[in-house]
XYZ file of C-alpha atoms in Angstrom:
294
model
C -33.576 2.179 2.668
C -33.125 -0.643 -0.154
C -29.572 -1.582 -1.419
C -27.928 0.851 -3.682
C -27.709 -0.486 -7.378
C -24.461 -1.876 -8.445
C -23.635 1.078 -9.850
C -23.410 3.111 -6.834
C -22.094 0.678 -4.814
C -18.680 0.797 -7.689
C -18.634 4.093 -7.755
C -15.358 6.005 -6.527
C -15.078 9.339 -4.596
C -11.279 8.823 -3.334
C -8.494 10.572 -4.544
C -7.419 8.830 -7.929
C -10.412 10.096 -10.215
C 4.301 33.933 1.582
C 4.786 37.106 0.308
C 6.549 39.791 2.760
C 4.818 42.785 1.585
C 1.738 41.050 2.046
C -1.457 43.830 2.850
C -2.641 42.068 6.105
C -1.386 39.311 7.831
C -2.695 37.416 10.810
C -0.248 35.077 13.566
C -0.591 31.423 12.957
C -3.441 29.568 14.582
C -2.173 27.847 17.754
C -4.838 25.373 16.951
C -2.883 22.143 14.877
C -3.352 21.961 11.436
C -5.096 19.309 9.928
C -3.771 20.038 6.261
C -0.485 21.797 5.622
C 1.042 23.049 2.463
C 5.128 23.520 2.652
C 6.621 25.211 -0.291
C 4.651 23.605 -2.785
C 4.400 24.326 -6.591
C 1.251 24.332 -8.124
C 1.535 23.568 -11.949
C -0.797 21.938 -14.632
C 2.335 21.070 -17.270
C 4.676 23.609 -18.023
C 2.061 26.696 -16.868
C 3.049 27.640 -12.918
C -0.094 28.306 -11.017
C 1.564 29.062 -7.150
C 5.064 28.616 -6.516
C 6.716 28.631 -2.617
C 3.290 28.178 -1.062
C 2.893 27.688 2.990
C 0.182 27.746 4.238
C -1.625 25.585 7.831
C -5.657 25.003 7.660
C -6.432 24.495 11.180
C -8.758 21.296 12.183
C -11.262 23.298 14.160
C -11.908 26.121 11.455
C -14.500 26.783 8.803
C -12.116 27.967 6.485
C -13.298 30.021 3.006
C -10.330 30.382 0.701
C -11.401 33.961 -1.403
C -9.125 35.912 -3.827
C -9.555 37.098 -7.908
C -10.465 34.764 -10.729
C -7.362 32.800 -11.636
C -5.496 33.257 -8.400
C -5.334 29.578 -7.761
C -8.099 28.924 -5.104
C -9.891 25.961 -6.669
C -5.923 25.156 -7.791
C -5.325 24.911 -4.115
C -8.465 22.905 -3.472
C -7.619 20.361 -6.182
C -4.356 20.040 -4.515
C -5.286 19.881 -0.866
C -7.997 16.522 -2.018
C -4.598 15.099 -3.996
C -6.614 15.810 -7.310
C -3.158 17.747 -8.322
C 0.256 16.654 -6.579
C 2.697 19.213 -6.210
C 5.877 19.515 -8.451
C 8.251 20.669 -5.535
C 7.308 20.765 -1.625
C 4.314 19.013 -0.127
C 1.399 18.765 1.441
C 0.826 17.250 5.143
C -2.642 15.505 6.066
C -2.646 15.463 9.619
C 1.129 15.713 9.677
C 1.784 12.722 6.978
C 3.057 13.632 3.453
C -0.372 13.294 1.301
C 1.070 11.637 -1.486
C 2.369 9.032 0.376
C -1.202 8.085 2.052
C -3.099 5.150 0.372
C -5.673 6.139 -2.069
C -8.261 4.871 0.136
C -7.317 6.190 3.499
C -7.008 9.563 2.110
C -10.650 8.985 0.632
C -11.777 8.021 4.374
C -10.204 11.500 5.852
C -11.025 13.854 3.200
C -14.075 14.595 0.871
C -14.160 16.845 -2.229
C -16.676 18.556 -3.479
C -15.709 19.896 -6.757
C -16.970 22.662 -8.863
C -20.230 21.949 -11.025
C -20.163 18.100 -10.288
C -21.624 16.829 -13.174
C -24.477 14.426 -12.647
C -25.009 10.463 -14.003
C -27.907 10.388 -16.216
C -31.087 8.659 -14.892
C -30.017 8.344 -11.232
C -31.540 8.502 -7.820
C -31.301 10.889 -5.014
C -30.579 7.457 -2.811
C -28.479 5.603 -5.265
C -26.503 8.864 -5.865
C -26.026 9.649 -1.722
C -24.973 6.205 -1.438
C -22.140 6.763 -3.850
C -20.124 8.076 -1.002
C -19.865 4.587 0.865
C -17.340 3.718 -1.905
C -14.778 4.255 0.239
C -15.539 2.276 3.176
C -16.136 -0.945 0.750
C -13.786 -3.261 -0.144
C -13.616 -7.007 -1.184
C -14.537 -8.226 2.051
C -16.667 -5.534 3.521
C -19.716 -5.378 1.234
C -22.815 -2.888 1.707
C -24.090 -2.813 5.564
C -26.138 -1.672 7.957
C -23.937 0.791 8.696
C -23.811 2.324 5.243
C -27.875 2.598 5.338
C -27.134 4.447 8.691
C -24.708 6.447 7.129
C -26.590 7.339 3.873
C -30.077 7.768 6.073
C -28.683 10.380 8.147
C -26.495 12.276 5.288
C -30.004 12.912 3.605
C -32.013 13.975 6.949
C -29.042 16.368 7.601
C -29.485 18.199 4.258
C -33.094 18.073 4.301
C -33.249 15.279 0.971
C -34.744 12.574 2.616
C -38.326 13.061 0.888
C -36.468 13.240 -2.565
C -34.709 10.050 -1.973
C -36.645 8.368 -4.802
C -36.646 11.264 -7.592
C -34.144 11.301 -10.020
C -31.770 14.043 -9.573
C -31.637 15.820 -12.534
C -35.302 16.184 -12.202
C -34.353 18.718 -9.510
C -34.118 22.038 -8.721
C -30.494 23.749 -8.277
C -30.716 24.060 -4.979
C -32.152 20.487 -3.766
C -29.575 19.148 -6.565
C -26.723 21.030 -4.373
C -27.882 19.442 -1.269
C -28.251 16.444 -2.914
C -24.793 16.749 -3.541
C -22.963 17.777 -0.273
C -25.496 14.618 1.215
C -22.898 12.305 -0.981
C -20.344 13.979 0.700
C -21.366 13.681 4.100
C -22.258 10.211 3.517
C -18.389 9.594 2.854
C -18.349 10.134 6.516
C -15.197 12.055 6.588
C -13.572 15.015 9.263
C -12.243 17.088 6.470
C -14.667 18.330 3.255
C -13.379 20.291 0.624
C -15.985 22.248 -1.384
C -15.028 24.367 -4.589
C -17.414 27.160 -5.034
C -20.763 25.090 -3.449
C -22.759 28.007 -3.940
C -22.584 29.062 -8.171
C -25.424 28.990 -9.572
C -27.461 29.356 -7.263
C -30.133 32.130 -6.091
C -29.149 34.112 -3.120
C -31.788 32.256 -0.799
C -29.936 28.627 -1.871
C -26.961 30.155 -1.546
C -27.455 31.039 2.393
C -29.059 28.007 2.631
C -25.986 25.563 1.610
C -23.676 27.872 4.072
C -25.876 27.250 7.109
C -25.310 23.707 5.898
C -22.263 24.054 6.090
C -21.696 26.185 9.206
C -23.407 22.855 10.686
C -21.574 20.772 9.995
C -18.219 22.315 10.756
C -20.414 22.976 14.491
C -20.571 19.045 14.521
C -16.895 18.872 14.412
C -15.891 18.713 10.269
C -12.759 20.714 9.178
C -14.907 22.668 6.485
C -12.504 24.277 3.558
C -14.277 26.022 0.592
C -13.734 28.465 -1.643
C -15.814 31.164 -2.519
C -16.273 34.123 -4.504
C -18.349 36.432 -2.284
C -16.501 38.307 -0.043
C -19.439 39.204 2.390
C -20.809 35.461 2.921
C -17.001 34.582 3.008
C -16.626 37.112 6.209
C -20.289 35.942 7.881
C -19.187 32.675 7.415
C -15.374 31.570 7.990
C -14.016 31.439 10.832
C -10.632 31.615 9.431
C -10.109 33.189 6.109
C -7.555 32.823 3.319
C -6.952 35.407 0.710
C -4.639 34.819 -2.520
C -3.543 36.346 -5.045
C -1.207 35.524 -8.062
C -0.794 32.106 -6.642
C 0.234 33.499 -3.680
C -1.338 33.324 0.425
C -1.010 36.604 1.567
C -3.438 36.948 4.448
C -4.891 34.449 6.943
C -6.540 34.844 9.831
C -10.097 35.613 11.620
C -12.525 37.523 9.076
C -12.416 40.574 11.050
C -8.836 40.765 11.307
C -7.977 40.182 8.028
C -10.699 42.162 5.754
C -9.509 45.196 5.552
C -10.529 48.600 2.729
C -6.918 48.526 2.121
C -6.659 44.615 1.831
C -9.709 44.743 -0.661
C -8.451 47.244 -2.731
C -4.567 45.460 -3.097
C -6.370 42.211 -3.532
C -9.249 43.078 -5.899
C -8.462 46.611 -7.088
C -11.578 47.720 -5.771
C -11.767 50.784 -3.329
C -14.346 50.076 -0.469
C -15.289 50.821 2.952
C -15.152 48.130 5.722
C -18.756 48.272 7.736
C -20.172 45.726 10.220
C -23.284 43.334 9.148
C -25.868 44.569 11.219
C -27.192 40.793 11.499
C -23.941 38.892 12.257
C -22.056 41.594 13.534
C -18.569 40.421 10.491
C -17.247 42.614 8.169
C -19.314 43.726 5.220
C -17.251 44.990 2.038
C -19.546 48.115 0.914
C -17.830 49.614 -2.625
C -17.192 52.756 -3.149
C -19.213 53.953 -6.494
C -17.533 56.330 -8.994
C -19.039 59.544 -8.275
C -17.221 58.431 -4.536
C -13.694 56.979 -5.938
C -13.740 60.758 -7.125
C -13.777 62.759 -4.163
């Protein structure tokens, strides 16, 4: 693979750029948690987004945070990557305060995917992949052999590698997506943070990036994400969080914590619970009007 332009190599990923009446609620994992929130406030200025929020996200987990629009899931996300830093309480990376990490440590432990990434005009599959070396670069550790490594196998893992000369935006949705989480993986870090990888994206894409995903949390990543699909959030996670109102109030295994009565609090929409007859997880199947009726 040739050396990324100049431009890549400069480019930066890291992180500068309980309610008791709760529905359902799950025990604690007795796995450790590899991010922590402890009575945080979530605020952008004077508007409060979550206020008292605890919450662990186990190291072992595929975890899909789900709850209404404006409920402060991609909040959350912004917060857990340090996008955000919390106005009272704090957030623990591996036990250590977040905020008082260096930038570029925390940018060699956790990667963020955000929400429609917007992509540099007139740039490479390759060159945009090997934007996620940034943070393993520094003054006196140039571009290596272990950053072609790195890059090489970020691509074969999302299925890119043939692209790796196009230009990106000459791409389809879907590749573009891959071509996106590649970046990520390229970072080479245990934790990735992904708000809402799927939008946009047709329903065969869409099952495509989670089976990426599942993947790589098999391979040993802490996967978080948020999603808005309640079904692929249940085939998928194997620990679920559900908010509302700036607020945690269920965690726990999918089939635990999905529940008609949990759906219905949460999103005001009556349902029955059934089983996917492919996976075997909880399906939410709504109730139409003619049923809410009866």
């Amino acid at each position: 693979m040739p050396r990324p332009s100049p431009q890549a190599r400069d480019a930066s990923l890291d992180g500068d750029s309980a309610r008791t009446d709760a529905p359902a609620r799950t025990e604690a994992s007795a796995v450790a948690p590899v991010l922590a929130v402890e009575g945080a406030q979530l605020a952008y200025e004077r508007r409060v987004v979550a206020s008292g929020l605890d919450l662990e996200l186990p190291e072992d987990a595929f975890t899909v945070i789900v709850g209404p629009n404006a409920c402060g899931k991609s909040t959350l996300l912004k917060a857990l990557a340090r996008v955000i830093a919390p106005g009272e309480g704090r957030i623990l990376l591996d036990g250590h305060d977040l905020h008082r990490l260096r930038t570029r440590e925390v940018a060699r432990r956790i990667g963020l995917l955000p929400q429609g990434a917007v992509t540099p005009e007139g740039i490479r599959v390759d060159d945009l992949v090997a934007r996620g070396r940034h943070p393993h670069h520094s003054p006196l550790r140039q571009w290596s052999r272990a950053d072609d490594t790195a890059v090489t196998a970020a691509m074969a893992s999302t299925g890119v590698s043939e692209l790796s000369t196009r230009f990106v935006d000459e791409l389809s949705g879907g590749q573009r997506q891959r071509v996106w989480i590649a970046m990520l993986l390229a970072q080479e870090t245990p934790v990735l943070l992904l708000d809402e990888p799927t939008t946009y994206l047709d329903i065969a894409h869409q099952y495509d990036v989670l089976d990426l995903l599942r993947d790589q949390h098999e391979s040993g990543r802490a996967v978080i994400a948020v999603l808005h699909d309640l079904n692929q959030a249940a085939r998928y996670a194997s620990h679920l969080v559900v908010m509302k109102d700036g607020r945690v109030v269920a965690t726990g295994a999918p089939a635990d914590v999905l529940t008609a009565e949990l759906v219905e609090e949460v999103f005001g929409l009556p349902c029955v619970i059934a089983a996917d007859p492919v996976a075997g997880t909880p399906t939410v199947v709504p109730l139409d009007r003619r049923a809410r009726s009866e």
